[in-house]
Amino acid sequence: MAEMTSSIVPLNLPRLVKIAFDKARVNGDLTYYSTQVALLTPNSIPFQLRFSPALALKPKAPKPKEPNGKPFNPFENPSPAMLVTELPPSHRLVLNKFAVVPEHFILITKEMKPQTHLLEKDDIAATFACIQAYRTDGQELFAFFNSGPHSGASQPHRHLQLLPVERMKDGLEDVDRGSEWAVLAERLTESEKVLPFNVFTTDMHLDMNAEERHRAYLDLYRRAVEAVFPGRGAHTEGEAEISYNFAMTSRSMALCPRAAEGAMLKNKSGEDVGLVSLNGTVLAGTALVKNQAEWDALREDPDMLLDVLKSIGLPS
C-alpha cells in the first residue's frame, strides 16, 4: 500500500475538528467538562493537574439487552454528529463524546480491531498524517494510545486519541508559572527532568517514511518488553505482552510500560483520600482528578503526585 501522507488527511483538518466539536457541543451530542487547573512541579517536572467534579457523574455505557449480548461499541457505527471525517481506506476520525480538552478527537479503525494488539503501520501512518495536518496549520497535536488493563484504556475497539496542544494549555495563562508547561514527551531528553518510572523515547524526523515510523514504534515496544521481562524476545504483531502507554508528536515518540492504572492517595495521617488513575496523557505531563479531596491534597503536597507516578510503571 502506498505510504499515507498528509494529503490523505484533509489539509483543513484543524478547522473541520473545531466546526464539528462546536456543532456537537451546541446540539448536545457531546459533553464538554470544564476544569480548574494548577501547575505542580514534582521532581521539578511541570505537571498539569486538572479538576472536574462533574466528570464523576459521566454516564455509563448502556448494558447489553441480552444476558450474553455484545457490549455497546461507540466506534462500531458512529453517529454522523460525532464523525469528523473518513480516512480511507481503513480509519475514521470521530469526536470524543466526553471531552475534558476542547476539540479532543479520536482516530478509530473502521474494522473492529483489538485495542490490546500492537499498532499496525497504517495506524501509525494515519496518526502522523493528522499530526502533520495540524503542523501545516501552525499547530501541534499530542497523540496517545492506551493498551492493556493497567493503561487506562476504556474501549476495546482500537483507537488513538488526539489533543490539540494549544487547547491542552487552556486556563494555564491564569496560573502561576503556567507558561512553563510543555508536552512532557518532548522534554524527556532533558537530563534534569527525571521521571520515577521508565519511559522509552525516540526522536521523529520529518523525512522518515511510514515503514521507518512503524519500526521506531516497534523498537520502543521491544525495549519496554525487555525491561518488564528481561531475556524475553518481543513479537511484533498480535496481542501485546504488556500494558503500556504510547505517545507521538511531530518531534518524538514515547512509550512507558504500566504496572498499575493508578494509586490511592493518602493524607499525612495515612487515611485514604482517593484513587488517582492515569492514562496516556501522563506522557504529556497531565493528571486529572474528580473530587475535591484529591484536588486539595495534591495542591497542598505535590510530592503525593510523585508517589502516584512511582507506582504506575517500572521504577527508573
PDB file of C-alpha atoms in Angstrom:
ATOM      1  CA  MET A   1       0.000   0.000   0.000  1.00  0.00           C
ATOM      2  CA  ALA A   2       1.274   3.481  -0.799  1.00  0.00           C
ATOM      3  CA  GLU A   3       2.516   5.484   2.136  1.00  0.00           C
ATOM      4  CA  MET A   4      -0.145   7.603   3.781  1.00  0.00           C
ATOM      5  CA  THR A   5       0.851  11.256   3.738  1.00  0.00           C
ATOM      6  CA  SER A   6      -0.761  14.443   4.931  1.00  0.00           C
ATOM      7  CA  SER A   7      -2.558  14.697   1.549  1.00  0.00           C
ATOM      8  CA  ILE A   8      -4.777  11.748   2.618  1.00  0.00           C
ATOM      9  CA  VAL A   9      -5.972  13.775   5.607  1.00  0.00           C
ATOM     10  CA  PRO A  10      -7.844  16.982   4.726  1.00  0.00           C
ATOM     11  CA  LEU A  11      -5.420  19.898   4.948  1.00  0.00           C
ATOM     12  CA  ASN A  12      -8.101  21.886   6.786  1.00  0.00           C
ATOM     13  CA  LEU A  13      -8.370  19.196   9.480  1.00  0.00           C
ATOM     14  CA  PRO A  14      -7.999  21.651  12.411  1.00  0.00           C
ATOM     15  CA  ARG A  15     -10.937  23.665  11.072  1.00  0.00           C
ATOM     16  CA  LEU A  16     -13.018  20.511  10.457  1.00  0.00           C
ATOM     17  CA  VAL A  17     -12.414  19.354  14.035  1.00  0.00           C
ATOM     18  CA  LYS A  18     -13.315  22.767  15.503  1.00  0.00           C
ATOM     19  CA  ILE A  19     -16.511  23.060  13.453  1.00  0.00           C
ATOM     20  CA  ALA A  20     -17.586  19.504  14.313  1.00  0.00           C
ATOM     21  CA  PHE A  21     -16.790  19.984  18.015  1.00  0.00           C
ATOM     22  CA  ASP A  22     -18.609  23.318  18.317  1.00  0.00           C
ATOM     23  CA  LYS A  23     -21.677  21.997  16.477  1.00  0.00           C
ATOM     24  CA  ALA A  24     -21.856  18.773  18.503  1.00  0.00           C
ATOM     25  CA  ARG A  25     -21.461  20.701  21.762  1.00  0.00           C
ATOM     26  CA  VAL A  26     -24.231  23.182  20.900  1.00  0.00           C
ATOM     27  CA  ASN A  27     -26.543  20.358  19.799  1.00  0.00           C
ATOM     28  CA  GLY A  28     -25.867  18.294  22.915  1.00  0.00           C
ATOM     29  CA  ASP A  29     -24.241  15.424  21.032  1.00  0.00           C
ATOM     30  CA  LEU A  30     -21.147  15.652  23.233  1.00  0.00           C
ATOM     31  CA  THR A  31     -20.407  16.899  26.710  1.00  0.00           C
ATOM     32  CA  TYR A  32     -17.522  19.233  27.460  1.00  0.00           C
ATOM     33  CA  TYR A  33     -16.352  19.103  31.080  1.00  0.00           C
ATOM     34  CA  SER A  34     -14.703  22.351  32.109  1.00  0.00           C
ATOM     35  CA  THR A  35     -11.803  22.061  34.534  1.00  0.00           C
ATOM     36  CA  GLN A  36      -9.831  24.010  37.078  1.00  0.00           C
ATOM     37  CA  VAL A  37      -6.088  23.745  36.563  1.00  0.00           C
ATOM     38  CA  ALA A  38      -2.960  24.017  38.691  1.00  0.00           C
ATOM     39  CA  LEU A  39       0.693  23.525  37.822  1.00  0.00           C
ATOM     40  CA  LEU A  40       2.606  21.133  40.041  1.00  0.00           C
ATOM     41  CA  THR A  41       6.347  20.529  39.823  1.00  0.00           C
ATOM     42  CA  PRO A  42       7.110  17.119  41.384  1.00  0.00           C
ATOM     43  CA  ASN A  43      10.817  16.404  40.923  1.00  0.00           C
ATOM     44  CA  SER A  44      10.982  19.737  39.005  1.00  0.00           C
ATOM     45  CA  ILE A  45       8.731  18.324  36.264  1.00  0.00           C
ATOM     46  CA  PRO A  46       5.981  20.805  35.242  1.00  0.00           C
ATOM     47  CA  PHE A  47       2.766  18.764  35.515  1.00  0.00           C
ATOM     48  CA  GLN A  48      -0.769  19.969  34.852  1.00  0.00           C
ATOM     49  CA  LEU A  49      -3.307  18.940  37.455  1.00  0.00           C
ATOM     50  CA  ARG A  50      -6.911  19.338  36.307  1.00  0.00           C
ATOM     51  CA  PHE A  51     -10.036  19.053  38.415  1.00  0.00           C
ATOM     52  CA  SER A  52     -13.513  18.321  37.052  1.00  0.00           C
ATOM     53  CA  PRO A  53     -16.063  17.214  39.676  1.00  0.00           C
ATOM     54  CA  ALA A  54     -18.771  16.889  37.011  1.00  0.00           C
ATOM     55  CA  LEU A  55     -16.756  14.142  35.342  1.00  0.00           C
ATOM     56  CA  ALA A  56     -17.519  11.854  38.280  1.00  0.00           C
ATOM     57  CA  LEU A  57     -21.148  11.926  37.070  1.00  0.00           C
ATOM     58  CA  LYS A  58     -20.300  10.893  33.494  1.00  0.00           C
ATOM     59  CA  PRO A  59     -22.956   8.492  32.138  1.00  0.00           C
ATOM     60  CA  LYS A  60     -22.073   4.806  31.970  1.00  0.00           C
ATOM     61  CA  ALA A  61     -22.181   2.933  28.671  1.00  0.00           C
ATOM     62  CA  PRO A  62     -25.508   1.134  28.102  1.00  0.00           C
ATOM     63  CA  LYS A  63     -25.527  -2.526  29.114  1.00  0.00           C
ATOM     64  CA  PRO A  64     -26.282  -5.282  26.562  1.00  0.00           C
ATOM     65  CA  LYS A  65     -30.011  -6.024  26.241  1.00  0.00           C
ATOM     66  CA  GLU A  66     -29.391  -9.776  26.268  1.00  0.00           C
ATOM     67  CA  PRO A  67     -27.575 -11.545  29.151  1.00  0.00           C
ATOM     68  CA  ASN A  68     -24.753 -12.653  26.848  1.00  0.00           C
ATOM     69  CA  GLY A  69     -25.108  -9.752  24.447  1.00  0.00           C
ATOM     70  CA  LYS A  70     -22.238  -7.817  22.912  1.00  0.00           C
ATOM     71  CA  PRO A  71     -21.172  -4.718  24.892  1.00  0.00           C
ATOM     72  CA  PHE A  72     -22.010  -1.373  23.319  1.00  0.00           C
ATOM     73  CA  ASN A  73     -19.263  -0.218  20.958  1.00  0.00           C
ATOM     74  CA  PRO A  74     -19.442   3.546  20.249  1.00  0.00           C
ATOM     75  CA  PHE A  75     -16.887   3.178  17.441  1.00  0.00           C
ATOM     76  CA  GLU A  76     -18.644   0.400  15.505  1.00  0.00           C
ATOM     77  CA  ASN A  77     -21.144   2.673  13.786  1.00  0.00           C
ATOM     78  CA  PRO A  78     -20.516   6.257  14.978  1.00  0.00           C
ATOM     79  CA  SER A  79     -23.333   8.750  14.600  1.00  0.00           C
ATOM     80  CA  PRO A  80     -22.953  11.383  11.867  1.00  0.00           C
ATOM     81  CA  ALA A  81     -22.898  14.059  14.602  1.00  0.00           C
ATOM     82  CA  MET A  82     -19.677  12.567  16.011  1.00  0.00           C
ATOM     83  CA  LEU A  83     -17.916  11.977  12.688  1.00  0.00           C
ATOM     84  CA  VAL A  84     -15.194  14.464  11.740  1.00  0.00           C
ATOM     85  CA  THR A  85     -14.075  12.800   8.510  1.00  0.00           C
ATOM     86  CA  GLU A  86     -13.371   9.469   6.865  1.00  0.00           C
ATOM     87  CA  LEU A  87      -9.730   8.488   6.334  1.00  0.00           C
ATOM     88  CA  PRO A  88      -9.918   5.862   3.604  1.00  0.00           C
ATOM     89  CA  PRO A  89      -9.322   3.053   3.372  1.00  0.00           C
ATOM     90  CA  SER A  90      -9.055   1.917   6.979  1.00  0.00           C
ATOM     91  CA  HIS A  91      -9.764   4.691   9.522  1.00  0.00           C
ATOM     92  CA  ARG A  92     -12.179   7.386  10.649  1.00  0.00           C
ATOM     93  CA  LEU A  93     -11.877  10.448  12.847  1.00  0.00           C
ATOM     94  CA  VAL A  94     -14.596  10.965  15.447  1.00  0.00           C
ATOM     95  CA  LEU A  95     -15.123  13.350  18.335  1.00  0.00           C
ATOM     96  CA  ASN A  96     -14.655  12.341  21.953  1.00  0.00           C
ATOM     97  CA  LYS A  97     -18.182  12.274  23.372  1.00  0.00           C
ATOM     98  CA  PHE A  98     -16.936  13.233  26.865  1.00  0.00           C
ATOM     99  CA  ALA A  99     -14.250  15.867  26.380  1.00  0.00           C
ATOM    100  CA  VAL A 100     -12.087  17.493  29.034  1.00  0.00           C
ATOM    101  CA  VAL A 101      -9.903  19.178  26.404  1.00  0.00           C
ATOM    102  CA  PRO A 102     -11.802  21.121  23.712  1.00  0.00           C
ATOM    103  CA  GLU A 103     -11.557  19.649  20.206  1.00  0.00           C
ATOM    104  CA  HIS A 104     -10.443  16.257  21.545  1.00  0.00           C
ATOM    105  CA  PHE A 105     -10.856  13.796  18.677  1.00  0.00           C
ATOM    106  CA  ILE A 106     -10.143  10.121  18.105  1.00  0.00           C
ATOM    107  CA  LEU A 107      -8.676   8.026  15.298  1.00  0.00           C
ATOM    108  CA  ILE A 108     -10.558   4.715  15.030  1.00  0.00           C
ATOM    109  CA  THR A 109     -10.230   1.696  12.779  1.00  0.00           C
ATOM    110  CA  LYS A 110     -13.268   1.090  10.552  1.00  0.00           C
ATOM    111  CA  GLU A 111     -12.923  -2.634  11.113  1.00  0.00           C
ATOM    112  CA  MET A 112     -13.115  -3.857  14.691  1.00  0.00           C
ATOM    113  CA  LYS A 113      -9.519  -4.441  15.779  1.00  0.00           C
ATOM    114  CA  PRO A 114      -8.429  -5.078  19.384  1.00  0.00           C
ATOM    115  CA  GLN A 115      -7.010  -2.259  21.473  1.00  0.00           C
ATOM    116  CA  THR A 116      -4.738  -4.832  23.106  1.00  0.00           C
ATOM    117  CA  HIS A 117      -2.991  -5.702  19.844  1.00  0.00           C
ATOM    118  CA  LEU A 118       0.119  -3.938  18.599  1.00  0.00           C
ATOM    119  CA  LEU A 119      -0.418  -0.941  16.349  1.00  0.00           C
ATOM    120  CA  GLU A 120      -0.009  -1.600  12.632  1.00  0.00           C
ATOM    121  CA  LYS A 121       1.824   0.514  10.100  1.00  0.00           C
ATOM    122  CA  ASP A 122      -1.419   2.117   8.860  1.00  0.00           C
ATOM    123  CA  ASP A 123      -2.372   3.143  12.416  1.00  0.00           C
ATOM    124  CA  ILE A 124       0.922   4.975  12.881  1.00  0.00           C
ATOM    125  CA  ALA A 125       0.743   6.473   9.386  1.00  0.00           C
ATOM    126  CA  ALA A 126      -2.802   7.802   9.865  1.00  0.00           C
ATOM    127  CA  THR A 127      -1.869   9.284  13.242  1.00  0.00           C
ATOM    128  CA  PHE A 128       1.202  11.000  11.839  1.00  0.00           C
ATOM    129  CA  ALA A 129      -0.853  12.347   8.906  1.00  0.00           C
ATOM    130  CA  CYS A 130      -3.176  14.060  11.416  1.00  0.00           C
ATOM    131  CA  ILE A 131      -0.175  15.468  13.289  1.00  0.00           C
ATOM    132  CA  GLN A 132       1.221  16.802  10.013  1.00  0.00           C
ATOM    133  CA  ALA A 133      -2.089  18.405   9.046  1.00  0.00           C
ATOM    134  CA  TYR A 134      -2.033  20.369  12.303  1.00  0.00           C
ATOM    135  CA  ARG A 135       1.637  21.222  11.910  1.00  0.00           C
ATOM    136  CA  THR A 136       0.967  22.567   8.407  1.00  0.00           C
ATOM    137  CA  ASP A 137      -1.629  24.852  10.018  1.00  0.00           C
ATOM    138  CA  GLY A 138       0.955  26.084  12.537  1.00  0.00           C
ATOM    139  CA  GLN A 139      -0.377  23.901  15.374  1.00  0.00           C
ATOM    140  CA  GLU A 140       0.761  20.797  17.237  1.00  0.00           C
ATOM    141  CA  LEU A 141      -1.084  17.618  18.177  1.00  0.00           C
ATOM    142  CA  PHE A 142      -0.433  15.222  21.042  1.00  0.00           C
ATOM    143  CA  ALA A 143      -1.481  11.665  20.135  1.00  0.00           C
ATOM    144  CA  PHE A 144      -1.691   8.853  22.665  1.00  0.00           C
ATOM    145  CA  PHE A 145      -2.641   5.176  22.828  1.00  0.00           C
ATOM    146  CA  ASN A 146      -3.683   3.175  25.895  1.00  0.00           C
ATOM    147  CA  SER A 147      -3.211  -0.594  25.659  1.00  0.00           C
ATOM    148  CA  GLY A 148      -3.772  -3.238  28.307  1.00  0.00           C
ATOM    149  CA  PRO A 149      -5.558  -3.469  31.679  1.00  0.00           C
ATOM    150  CA  HIS A 150      -3.178  -1.113  33.518  1.00  0.00           C
ATOM    151  CA  SER A 151      -3.026   1.593  30.826  1.00  0.00           C
ATOM    152  CA  GLY A 152      -6.260   3.492  31.421  1.00  0.00           C
ATOM    153  CA  ALA A 153      -7.881   2.021  28.291  1.00  0.00           C
ATOM    154  CA  SER A 154     -11.681   2.140  28.334  1.00  0.00           C
ATOM    155  CA  GLN A 155     -12.755   0.843  24.900  1.00  0.00           C
ATOM    156  CA  PRO A 156     -11.752  -2.485  23.284  1.00  0.00           C
ATOM    157  CA  HIS A 157     -12.067  -1.132  19.713  1.00  0.00           C
ATOM    158  CA  ARG A 158      -8.680   0.141  18.520  1.00  0.00           C
ATOM    159  CA  HIS A 159      -8.320   3.897  18.747  1.00  0.00           C
ATOM    160  CA  LEU A 160      -5.700   6.581  19.268  1.00  0.00           C
ATOM    161  CA  GLN A 161      -6.650   9.871  20.891  1.00  0.00           C
ATOM    162  CA  LEU A 162      -5.601  13.281  19.592  1.00  0.00           C
ATOM    163  CA  LEU A 163      -5.410  16.534  21.542  1.00  0.00           C
ATOM    164  CA  PRO A 164      -4.554  19.956  20.094  1.00  0.00           C
ATOM    165  CA  VAL A 165      -1.674  21.146  22.272  1.00  0.00           C
ATOM    166  CA  GLU A 166      -2.911  24.742  22.359  1.00  0.00           C
ATOM    167  CA  ARG A 167      -6.245  23.566  23.773  1.00  0.00           C
ATOM    168  CA  MET A 168      -4.385  21.486  26.377  1.00  0.00           C
ATOM    169  CA  LYS A 169      -2.985  24.813  27.604  1.00  0.00           C
ATOM    170  CA  ASP A 170      -6.432  26.379  28.183  1.00  0.00           C
ATOM    171  CA  GLY A 171      -6.502  28.055  31.593  1.00  0.00           C
ATOM    172  CA  LEU A 172      -2.742  27.917  32.148  1.00  0.00           C
ATOM    173  CA  GLU A 173      -2.451  31.598  31.240  1.00  0.00           C
ATOM    174  CA  ASP A 174      -4.116  32.376  34.582  1.00  0.00           C
ATOM    175  CA  VAL A 175      -1.926  30.007  36.622  1.00  0.00           C
ATOM    176  CA  ASP A 176       1.336  30.934  38.337  1.00  0.00           C
ATOM    177  CA  ARG A 177       4.220  29.661  36.162  1.00  0.00           C
ATOM    178  CA  GLY A 178       1.664  28.140  33.757  1.00  0.00           C
ATOM    179  CA  SER A 179       3.839  29.064  30.800  1.00  0.00           C
ATOM    180  CA  GLU A 180       6.430  26.542  31.994  1.00  0.00           C
ATOM    181  CA  TRP A 181       4.251  23.615  30.973  1.00  0.00           C
ATOM    182  CA  ALA A 182       5.048  21.842  27.712  1.00  0.00           C
ATOM    183  CA  VAL A 183       4.351  18.335  26.422  1.00  0.00           C
ATOM    184  CA  LEU A 184       6.418  16.044  28.620  1.00  0.00           C
ATOM    185  CA  ALA A 185       7.198  13.520  25.866  1.00  0.00           C
ATOM    186  CA  GLU A 186       9.216  16.208  24.107  1.00  0.00           C
ATOM    187  CA  ARG A 187      11.192  17.137  27.238  1.00  0.00           C
ATOM    188  CA  LEU A 188      12.325  13.697  28.355  1.00  0.00           C
ATOM    189  CA  THR A 189      15.783  14.094  26.877  1.00  0.00           C
ATOM    190  CA  GLU A 190      16.479  16.924  29.321  1.00  0.00           C
ATOM    191  CA  SER A 191      18.633  15.296  31.969  1.00  0.00           C
ATOM    192  CA  GLU A 192      17.205  17.295  34.850  1.00  0.00           C
ATOM    193  CA  LYS A 193      13.660  16.108  34.155  1.00  0.00           C
ATOM    194  CA  VAL A 194      13.871  12.738  35.890  1.00  0.00           C
ATOM    195  CA  LEU A 195      10.696  10.650  35.956  1.00  0.00           C
ATOM    196  CA  PRO A 196      10.236   7.975  38.628  1.00  0.00           C
ATOM    197  CA  PHE A 197       9.151   5.401  36.021  1.00  0.00           C
ATOM    198  CA  ASN A 198      10.767   4.082  32.852  1.00  0.00           C
ATOM    199  CA  VAL A 199       9.897   5.799  29.568  1.00  0.00           C
ATOM    200  CA  PHE A 200      11.481   4.821  26.266  1.00  0.00           C
ATOM    201  CA  THR A 201      11.801   7.596  23.686  1.00  0.00           C
ATOM    202  CA  THR A 202      12.993   8.282  20.193  1.00  0.00           C
ATOM    203  CA  ASP A 203      13.174  11.378  18.025  1.00  0.00           C
ATOM    204  CA  MET A 204      10.923  11.759  14.977  1.00  0.00           C
ATOM    205  CA  HIS A 205      12.212  13.166  11.709  1.00  0.00           C
ATOM    206  CA  LEU A 206      10.006  14.654   9.019  1.00  0.00           C
ATOM    207  CA  ASP A 207      11.835  12.696   6.318  1.00  0.00           C
ATOM    208  CA  MET A 208      11.007   9.310   7.909  1.00  0.00           C
ATOM    209  CA  ASN A 209       8.672   7.146   5.837  1.00  0.00           C
ATOM    210  CA  ALA A 210       5.741   5.106   7.173  1.00  0.00           C
ATOM    211  CA  GLU A 211       7.825   1.956   7.486  1.00  0.00           C
ATOM    212  CA  GLU A 212      10.511   3.754   9.493  1.00  0.00           C
ATOM    213  CA  ARG A 213       7.980   5.350  11.840  1.00  0.00           C
ATOM    214  CA  HIS A 214       6.337   1.984  12.474  1.00  0.00           C
ATOM    215  CA  ARG A 215       9.722   0.355  13.108  1.00  0.00           C
ATOM    216  CA  ALA A 216      10.527   3.136  15.589  1.00  0.00           C
ATOM    217  CA  TYR A 217       7.303   2.353  17.499  1.00  0.00           C
ATOM    218  CA  LEU A 218       8.046  -1.392  17.477  1.00  0.00           C
ATOM    219  CA  ASP A 219      11.581  -0.737  18.736  1.00  0.00           C
ATOM    220  CA  LEU A 220      10.195   1.219  21.702  1.00  0.00           C
ATOM    221  CA  TYR A 221       7.785  -1.643  22.391  1.00  0.00           C
ATOM    222  CA  ARG A 222      10.598  -4.245  22.266  1.00  0.00           C
ATOM    223  CA  ARG A 223      12.671  -2.192  24.701  1.00  0.00           C
ATOM    224  CA  ALA A 224       9.712  -1.953  27.062  1.00  0.00           C
ATOM    225  CA  VAL A 225       9.048  -5.710  26.942  1.00  0.00           C
ATOM    226  CA  GLU A 226      12.738  -6.386  27.622  1.00  0.00           C
ATOM    227  CA  ALA A 227      12.552  -4.098  30.650  1.00  0.00           C
ATOM    228  CA  VAL A 228       9.489  -5.918  32.008  1.00  0.00           C
ATOM    229  CA  PHE A 229      10.597  -9.447  31.038  1.00  0.00           C
ATOM    230  CA  PRO A 230      14.407  -9.481  30.710  1.00  0.00           C
ATOM    231  CA  GLY A 231      15.606 -12.006  28.150  1.00  0.00           C
ATOM    232  CA  ARG A 232      12.221 -12.493  26.519  1.00  0.00           C
ATOM    233  CA  GLY A 233      12.073 -11.583  22.857  1.00  0.00           C
ATOM    234  CA  ALA A 234       9.054  -9.483  21.915  1.00  0.00           C
ATOM    235  CA  HIS A 235       6.835 -10.378  18.980  1.00  0.00           C
ATOM    236  CA  THR A 236       5.904  -7.568  16.590  1.00  0.00           C
ATOM    237  CA  GLU A 237       2.254  -8.260  15.823  1.00  0.00           C
ATOM    238  CA  GLY A 238      -0.872  -9.515  17.539  1.00  0.00           C
ATOM    239  CA  GLU A 239      -1.587  -9.316  21.263  1.00  0.00           C
ATOM    240  CA  ALA A 240       0.764  -7.088  23.263  1.00  0.00           C
ATOM    241  CA  GLU A 241       2.653  -8.778  26.087  1.00  0.00           C
ATOM    242  CA  ILE A 242       2.485  -5.778  28.427  1.00  0.00           C
ATOM    243  CA  SER A 243       0.224  -2.895  29.365  1.00  0.00           C
ATOM    244  CA  TYR A 244       1.642   0.378  28.081  1.00  0.00           C
ATOM    245  CA  ASN A 245       1.001   3.947  27.001  1.00  0.00           C
ATOM    246  CA  PHE A 246       2.352   5.270  23.724  1.00  0.00           C
ATOM    247  CA  ALA A 247       2.569   8.918  22.674  1.00  0.00           C
ATOM    248  CA  MET A 248       3.524  10.659  19.456  1.00  0.00           C
ATOM    249  CA  THR A 249       4.110  14.270  18.452  1.00  0.00           C
ATOM    250  CA  SER A 250       5.677  15.792  15.363  1.00  0.00           C
ATOM    251  CA  ARG A 251       9.090  15.514  17.019  1.00  0.00           C
ATOM    252  CA  SER A 252       9.053  12.477  19.286  1.00  0.00           C
ATOM    253  CA  MET A 253       7.653   9.106  20.278  1.00  0.00           C
ATOM    254  CA  ALA A 254       7.472   7.835  23.851  1.00  0.00           C
ATOM    255  CA  LEU A 255       6.327   4.539  25.361  1.00  0.00           C
ATOM    256  CA  CYS A 256       6.017   3.566  29.019  1.00  0.00           C
ATOM    257  CA  PRO A 257       5.178   0.091  30.351  1.00  0.00           C
ATOM    258  CA  ARG A 258       2.461   0.164  33.007  1.00  0.00           C
ATOM    259  CA  ALA A 259       2.239  -1.829  36.227  1.00  0.00           C
ATOM    260  CA  ALA A 260      -0.931  -0.184  37.585  1.00  0.00           C
ATOM    261  CA  GLU A 261      -3.638   2.156  36.321  1.00  0.00           C
ATOM    262  CA  GLY A 262      -3.303   4.414  39.340  1.00  0.00           C
ATOM    263  CA  ALA A 263      -2.697   4.637  43.059  1.00  0.00           C
ATOM    264  CA  MET A 264      -4.505   5.587  46.235  1.00  0.00           C
ATOM    265  CA  LEU A 265      -3.680   8.998  47.653  1.00  0.00           C
ATOM    266  CA  LYS A 266      -3.141   9.016  51.390  1.00  0.00           C
ATOM    267  CA  ASN A 267      -3.049  12.029  53.669  1.00  0.00           C
ATOM    268  CA  LYS A 268      -0.431  12.686  56.350  1.00  0.00           C
ATOM    269  CA  SER A 269      -2.443  10.570  58.783  1.00  0.00           C
ATOM    270  CA  GLY A 270      -2.306   7.611  56.418  1.00  0.00           C
ATOM    271  CA  GLU A 271      -6.012   7.840  55.552  1.00  0.00           C
ATOM    272  CA  ASP A 272      -7.240   7.187  52.001  1.00  0.00           C
ATOM    273  CA  VAL A 273      -8.082  10.369  50.086  1.00  0.00           C
ATOM    274  CA  GLY A 274      -8.997   8.929  46.694  1.00  0.00           C
ATOM    275  CA  LEU A 275      -7.799   6.813  43.793  1.00  0.00           C
ATOM    276  CA  VAL A 276      -5.951   8.738  41.069  1.00  0.00           C
ATOM    277  CA  SER A 277      -5.924   6.975  37.688  1.00  0.00           C
ATOM    278  CA  LEU A 278      -3.668   7.949  34.798  1.00  0.00           C
ATOM    279  CA  ASN A 279      -3.817   7.134  31.087  1.00  0.00           C
ATOM    280  CA  GLY A 280      -1.565   8.102  28.167  1.00  0.00           C
ATOM    281  CA  THR A 281      -1.880  11.803  28.961  1.00  0.00           C
ATOM    282  CA  VAL A 282       0.687  11.128  31.684  1.00  0.00           C
ATOM    283  CA  LEU A 283       3.205  11.295  28.816  1.00  0.00           C
ATOM    284  CA  ALA A 284       2.005  14.834  28.126  1.00  0.00           C
ATOM    285  CA  GLY A 285       2.554  15.766  31.761  1.00  0.00           C
ATOM    286  CA  THR A 286      -1.096  15.955  32.812  1.00  0.00           C
ATOM    287  CA  ALA A 287      -3.251  14.342  35.502  1.00  0.00           C
ATOM    288  CA  LEU A 288      -6.988  14.584  36.149  1.00  0.00           C
ATOM    289  CA  VAL A 289      -8.912  14.277  39.427  1.00  0.00           C
ATOM    290  CA  LYS A 290     -12.649  14.229  40.031  1.00  0.00           C
ATOM    291  CA  ASN A 291     -13.110  15.031  43.703  1.00  0.00           C
ATOM    292  CA  GLN A 292     -12.293  17.991  45.928  1.00  0.00           C
ATOM    293  CA  ALA A 293     -10.251  15.997  48.453  1.00  0.00           C
ATOM    294  CA  GLU A 294      -7.834  14.780  45.774  1.00  0.00           C
ATOM    295  CA  TRP A 295      -7.572  18.256  44.239  1.00  0.00           C
ATOM    296  CA  ASP A 296      -6.807  19.847  47.614  1.00  0.00           C
ATOM    297  CA  ALA A 297      -4.364  17.142  48.734  1.00  0.00           C
ATOM    298  CA  LEU A 298      -2.256  17.225  45.574  1.00  0.00           C
ATOM    299  CA  ARG A 299      -2.011  21.014  45.511  1.00  0.00           C
ATOM    300  CA  GLU A 300      -1.047  21.060  49.177  1.00  0.00           C
ATOM    301  CA  ASP A 301       1.616  18.382  48.721  1.00  0.00           C
ATOM    302  CA  PRO A 302       2.710  17.940  45.065  1.00  0.00           C
ATOM    303  CA  ASP A 303       5.081  15.146  46.098  1.00  0.00           C
ATOM    304  CA  MET A 304       1.971  12.987  46.504  1.00  0.00           C
ATOM    305  CA  LEU A 305       1.750  13.024  42.705  1.00  0.00           C
ATOM    306  CA  LEU A 306       5.319  11.755  42.587  1.00  0.00           C
ATOM    307  CA  ASP A 307       4.224   8.806  44.734  1.00  0.00           C
ATOM    308  CA  VAL A 308       1.432   8.043  42.245  1.00  0.00           C
ATOM    309  CA  LEU A 309       3.877   8.237  39.338  1.00  0.00           C
ATOM    310  CA  LYS A 310       6.239   5.867  41.116  1.00  0.00           C
ATOM    311  CA  SER A 311       3.537   3.242  41.405  1.00  0.00           C
ATOM    312  CA  ILE A 312       2.185   3.146  37.858  1.00  0.00           C
ATOM    313  CA  GLY A 313       5.189   1.872  35.911  1.00  0.00           C
ATOM    314  CA  LEU A 314       8.619   0.313  36.160  1.00  0.00           C
ATOM    315  CA  PRO A 315      10.890   2.152  38.615  1.00  0.00           C
ATOM    316  CA  SER A 316      13.509   4.147  36.722  1.00  0.00           C
TER     317      SER A 316
END
